[in-house]
PDB file of C-alpha atoms in Angstrom:
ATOM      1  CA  UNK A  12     -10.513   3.764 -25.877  1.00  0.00           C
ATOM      2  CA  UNK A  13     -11.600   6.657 -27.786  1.00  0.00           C
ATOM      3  CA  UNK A  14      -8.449   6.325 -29.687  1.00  0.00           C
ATOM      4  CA  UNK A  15      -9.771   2.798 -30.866  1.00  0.00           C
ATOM      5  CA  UNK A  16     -13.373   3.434 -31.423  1.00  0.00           C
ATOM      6  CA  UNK A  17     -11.919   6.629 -33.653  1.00  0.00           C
ATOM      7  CA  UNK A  18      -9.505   3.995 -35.987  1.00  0.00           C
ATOM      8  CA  UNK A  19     -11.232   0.497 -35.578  1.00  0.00           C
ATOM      9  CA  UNK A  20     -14.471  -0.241 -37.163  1.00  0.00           C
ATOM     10  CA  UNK A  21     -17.057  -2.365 -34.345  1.00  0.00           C
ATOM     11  CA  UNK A  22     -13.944  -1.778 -31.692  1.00  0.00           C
ATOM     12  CA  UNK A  23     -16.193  -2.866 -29.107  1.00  0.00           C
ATOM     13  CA  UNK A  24     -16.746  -5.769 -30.963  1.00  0.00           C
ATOM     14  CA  UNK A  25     -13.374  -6.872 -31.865  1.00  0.00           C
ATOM     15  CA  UNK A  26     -11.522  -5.131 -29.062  1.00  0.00           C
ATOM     16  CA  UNK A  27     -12.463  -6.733 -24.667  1.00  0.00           C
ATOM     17  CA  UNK A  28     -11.082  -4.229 -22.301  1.00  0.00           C
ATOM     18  CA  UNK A  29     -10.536  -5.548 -18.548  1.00  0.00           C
ATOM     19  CA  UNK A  30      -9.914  -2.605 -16.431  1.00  0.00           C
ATOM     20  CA  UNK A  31     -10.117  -4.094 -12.872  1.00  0.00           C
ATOM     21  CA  UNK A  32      -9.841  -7.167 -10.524  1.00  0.00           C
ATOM     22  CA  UNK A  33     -12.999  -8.253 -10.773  1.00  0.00           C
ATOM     23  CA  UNK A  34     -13.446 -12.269 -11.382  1.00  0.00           C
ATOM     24  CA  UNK A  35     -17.071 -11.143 -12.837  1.00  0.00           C
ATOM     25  CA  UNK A  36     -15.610  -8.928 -14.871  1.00  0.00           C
ATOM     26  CA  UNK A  37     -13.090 -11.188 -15.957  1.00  0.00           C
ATOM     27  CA  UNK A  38     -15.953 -14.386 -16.548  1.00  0.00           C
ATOM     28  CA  UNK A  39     -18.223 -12.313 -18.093  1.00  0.00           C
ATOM     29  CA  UNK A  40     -16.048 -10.876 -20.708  1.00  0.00           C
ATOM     30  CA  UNK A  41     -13.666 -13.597 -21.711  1.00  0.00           C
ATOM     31  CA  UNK A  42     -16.323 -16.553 -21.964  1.00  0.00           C
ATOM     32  CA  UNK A  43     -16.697 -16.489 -25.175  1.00  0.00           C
ATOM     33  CA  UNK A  44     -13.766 -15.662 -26.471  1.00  0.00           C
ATOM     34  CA  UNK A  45     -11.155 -18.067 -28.251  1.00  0.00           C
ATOM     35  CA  UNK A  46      -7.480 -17.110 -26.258  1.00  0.00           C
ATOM     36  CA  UNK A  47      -5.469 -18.388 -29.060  1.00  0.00           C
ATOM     37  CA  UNK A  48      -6.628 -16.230 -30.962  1.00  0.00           C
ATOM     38  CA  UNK A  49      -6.722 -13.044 -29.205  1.00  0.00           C
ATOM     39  CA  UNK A  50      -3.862 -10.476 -28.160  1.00  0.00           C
ATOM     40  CA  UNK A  51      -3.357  -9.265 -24.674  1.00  0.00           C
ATOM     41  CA  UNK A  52      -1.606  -5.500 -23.886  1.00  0.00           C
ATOM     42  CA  UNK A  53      -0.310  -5.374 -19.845  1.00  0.00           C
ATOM     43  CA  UNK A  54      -0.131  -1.825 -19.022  1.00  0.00           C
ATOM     44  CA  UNK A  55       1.571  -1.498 -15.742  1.00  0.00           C
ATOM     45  CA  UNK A  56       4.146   1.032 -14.820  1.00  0.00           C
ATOM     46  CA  UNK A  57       6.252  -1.361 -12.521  1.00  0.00           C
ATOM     47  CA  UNK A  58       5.382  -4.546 -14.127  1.00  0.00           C
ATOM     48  CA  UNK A  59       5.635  -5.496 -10.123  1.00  0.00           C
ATOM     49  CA  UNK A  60       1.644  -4.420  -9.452  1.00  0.00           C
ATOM     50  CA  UNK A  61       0.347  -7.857  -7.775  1.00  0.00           C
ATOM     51  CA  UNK A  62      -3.351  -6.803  -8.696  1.00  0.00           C
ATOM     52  CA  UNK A  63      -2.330  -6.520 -12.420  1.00  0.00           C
ATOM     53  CA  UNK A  64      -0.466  -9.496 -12.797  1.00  0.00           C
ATOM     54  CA  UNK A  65      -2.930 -11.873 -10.921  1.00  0.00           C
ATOM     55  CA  UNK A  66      -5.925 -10.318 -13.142  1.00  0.00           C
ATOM     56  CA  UNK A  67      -3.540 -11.247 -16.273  1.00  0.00           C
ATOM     57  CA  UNK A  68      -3.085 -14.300 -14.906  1.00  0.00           C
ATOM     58  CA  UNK A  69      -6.433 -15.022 -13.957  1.00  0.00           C
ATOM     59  CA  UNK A  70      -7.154 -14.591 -17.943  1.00  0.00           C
ATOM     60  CA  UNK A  71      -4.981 -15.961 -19.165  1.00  0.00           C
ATOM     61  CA  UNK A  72      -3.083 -19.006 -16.682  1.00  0.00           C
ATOM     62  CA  UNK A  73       0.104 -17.455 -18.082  1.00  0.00           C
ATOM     63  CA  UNK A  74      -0.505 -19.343 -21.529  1.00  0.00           C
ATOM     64  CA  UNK A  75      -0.102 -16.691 -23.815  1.00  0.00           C
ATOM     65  CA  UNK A  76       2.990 -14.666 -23.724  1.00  0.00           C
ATOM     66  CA  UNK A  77       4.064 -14.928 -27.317  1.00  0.00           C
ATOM     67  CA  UNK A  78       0.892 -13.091 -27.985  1.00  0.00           C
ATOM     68  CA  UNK A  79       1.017 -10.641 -24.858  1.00  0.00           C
ATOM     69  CA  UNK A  80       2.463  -7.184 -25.312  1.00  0.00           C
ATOM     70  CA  UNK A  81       3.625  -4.865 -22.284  1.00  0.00           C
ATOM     71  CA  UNK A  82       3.582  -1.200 -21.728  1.00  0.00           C
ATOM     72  CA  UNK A  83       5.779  -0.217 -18.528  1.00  0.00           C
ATOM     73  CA  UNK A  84       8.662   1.190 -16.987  1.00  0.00           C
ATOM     74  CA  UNK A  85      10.045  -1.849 -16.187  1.00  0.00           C
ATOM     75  CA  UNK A  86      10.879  -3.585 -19.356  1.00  0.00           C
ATOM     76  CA  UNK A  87      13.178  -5.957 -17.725  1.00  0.00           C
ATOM     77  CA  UNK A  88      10.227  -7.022 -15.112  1.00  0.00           C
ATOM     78  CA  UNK A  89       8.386  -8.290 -18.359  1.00  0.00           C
ATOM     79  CA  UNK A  90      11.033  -9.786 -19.562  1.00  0.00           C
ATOM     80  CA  UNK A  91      12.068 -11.833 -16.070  1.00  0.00           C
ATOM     81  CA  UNK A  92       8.039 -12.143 -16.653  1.00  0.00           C
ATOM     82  CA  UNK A  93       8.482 -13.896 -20.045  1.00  0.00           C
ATOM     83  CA  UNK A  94       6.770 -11.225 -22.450  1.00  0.00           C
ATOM     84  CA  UNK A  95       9.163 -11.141 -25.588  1.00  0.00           C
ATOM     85  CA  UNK A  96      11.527  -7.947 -25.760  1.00  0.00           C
ATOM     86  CA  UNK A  97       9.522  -7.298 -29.428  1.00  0.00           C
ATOM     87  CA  UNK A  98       6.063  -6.832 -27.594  1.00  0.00           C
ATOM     88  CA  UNK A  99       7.816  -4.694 -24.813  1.00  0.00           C
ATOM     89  CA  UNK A 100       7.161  -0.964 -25.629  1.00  0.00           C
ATOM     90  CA  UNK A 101       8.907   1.627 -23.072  1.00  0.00           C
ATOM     91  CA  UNK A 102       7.028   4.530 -20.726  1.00  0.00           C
ATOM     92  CA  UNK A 103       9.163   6.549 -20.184  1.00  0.00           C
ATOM     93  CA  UNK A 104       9.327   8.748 -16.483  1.00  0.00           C
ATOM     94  CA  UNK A 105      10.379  12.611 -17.833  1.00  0.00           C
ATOM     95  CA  UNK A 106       9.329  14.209 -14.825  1.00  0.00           C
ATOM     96  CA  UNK A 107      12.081  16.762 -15.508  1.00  0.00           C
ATOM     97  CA  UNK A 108      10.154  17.824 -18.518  1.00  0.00           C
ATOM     98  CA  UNK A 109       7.351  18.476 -16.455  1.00  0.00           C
ATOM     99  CA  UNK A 110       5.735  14.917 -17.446  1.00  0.00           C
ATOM    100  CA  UNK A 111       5.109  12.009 -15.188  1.00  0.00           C
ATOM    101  CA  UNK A 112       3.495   8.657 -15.078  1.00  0.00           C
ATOM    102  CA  UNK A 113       2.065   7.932 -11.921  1.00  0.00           C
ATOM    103  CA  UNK A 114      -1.437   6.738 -11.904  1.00  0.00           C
ATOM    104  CA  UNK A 115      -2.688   3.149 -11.343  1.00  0.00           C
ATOM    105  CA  UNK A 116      -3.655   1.718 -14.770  1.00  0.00           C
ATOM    106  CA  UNK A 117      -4.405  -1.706 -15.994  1.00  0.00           C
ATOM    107  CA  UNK A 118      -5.403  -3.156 -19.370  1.00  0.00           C
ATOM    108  CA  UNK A 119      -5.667  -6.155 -21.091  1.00  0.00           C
TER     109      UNK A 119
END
């Protein structure tokens, strides 16, 4: 986020993060929004996490995929999910380097 606010000018205007499973959350910060028009990023190390994936698709009915872009491990999950392989970025698990993902994280 901090990363946005630095590079985008009104972020939190142009830019709706959903961090959680909260339908509240979900109403309160999509109503007025036009979908067709908007992006969506899925960050989700397994692409598997039901929480994630039901709070996507509590957004968004599963309408939107040409405009939905993924950030996981599992590249071939969002794939099998039907995000495009050009919106499907990669994390990748160096743990041997000393570097691991590992935390539960969730954005859209």
């Amino acid at each position: 986020m901090l990363l946005g606010e630095a590079l985008i000018s009104n972020f939190h205007g142009k830019v709706v993060m959903i961090t959680g499973s909260d339908p509240e959350e979900f109403s309160e910060k999509t109503s007025n929004l036009n979908l067709e028009k908007c992006i969506f990023l899925v960050a989700s190390k397994s692409f598997s996490t039901v929480e994630t994936i039901n709070s996507f698709e509590a957004v968004t009915n599963k309408n939107f995929l040409k405009s939905t872009y993924a950030i996981t491990s599992n590249v071939d999950g969002a794939l099998e999910y039907g995000i495009p392989k050009r919106t499907s970025f990669p994390l990748i698990d160096q743990q041997e380097e000393g570097f691991r993902v590992g935390h539960q994280y969730q954005y859209f």
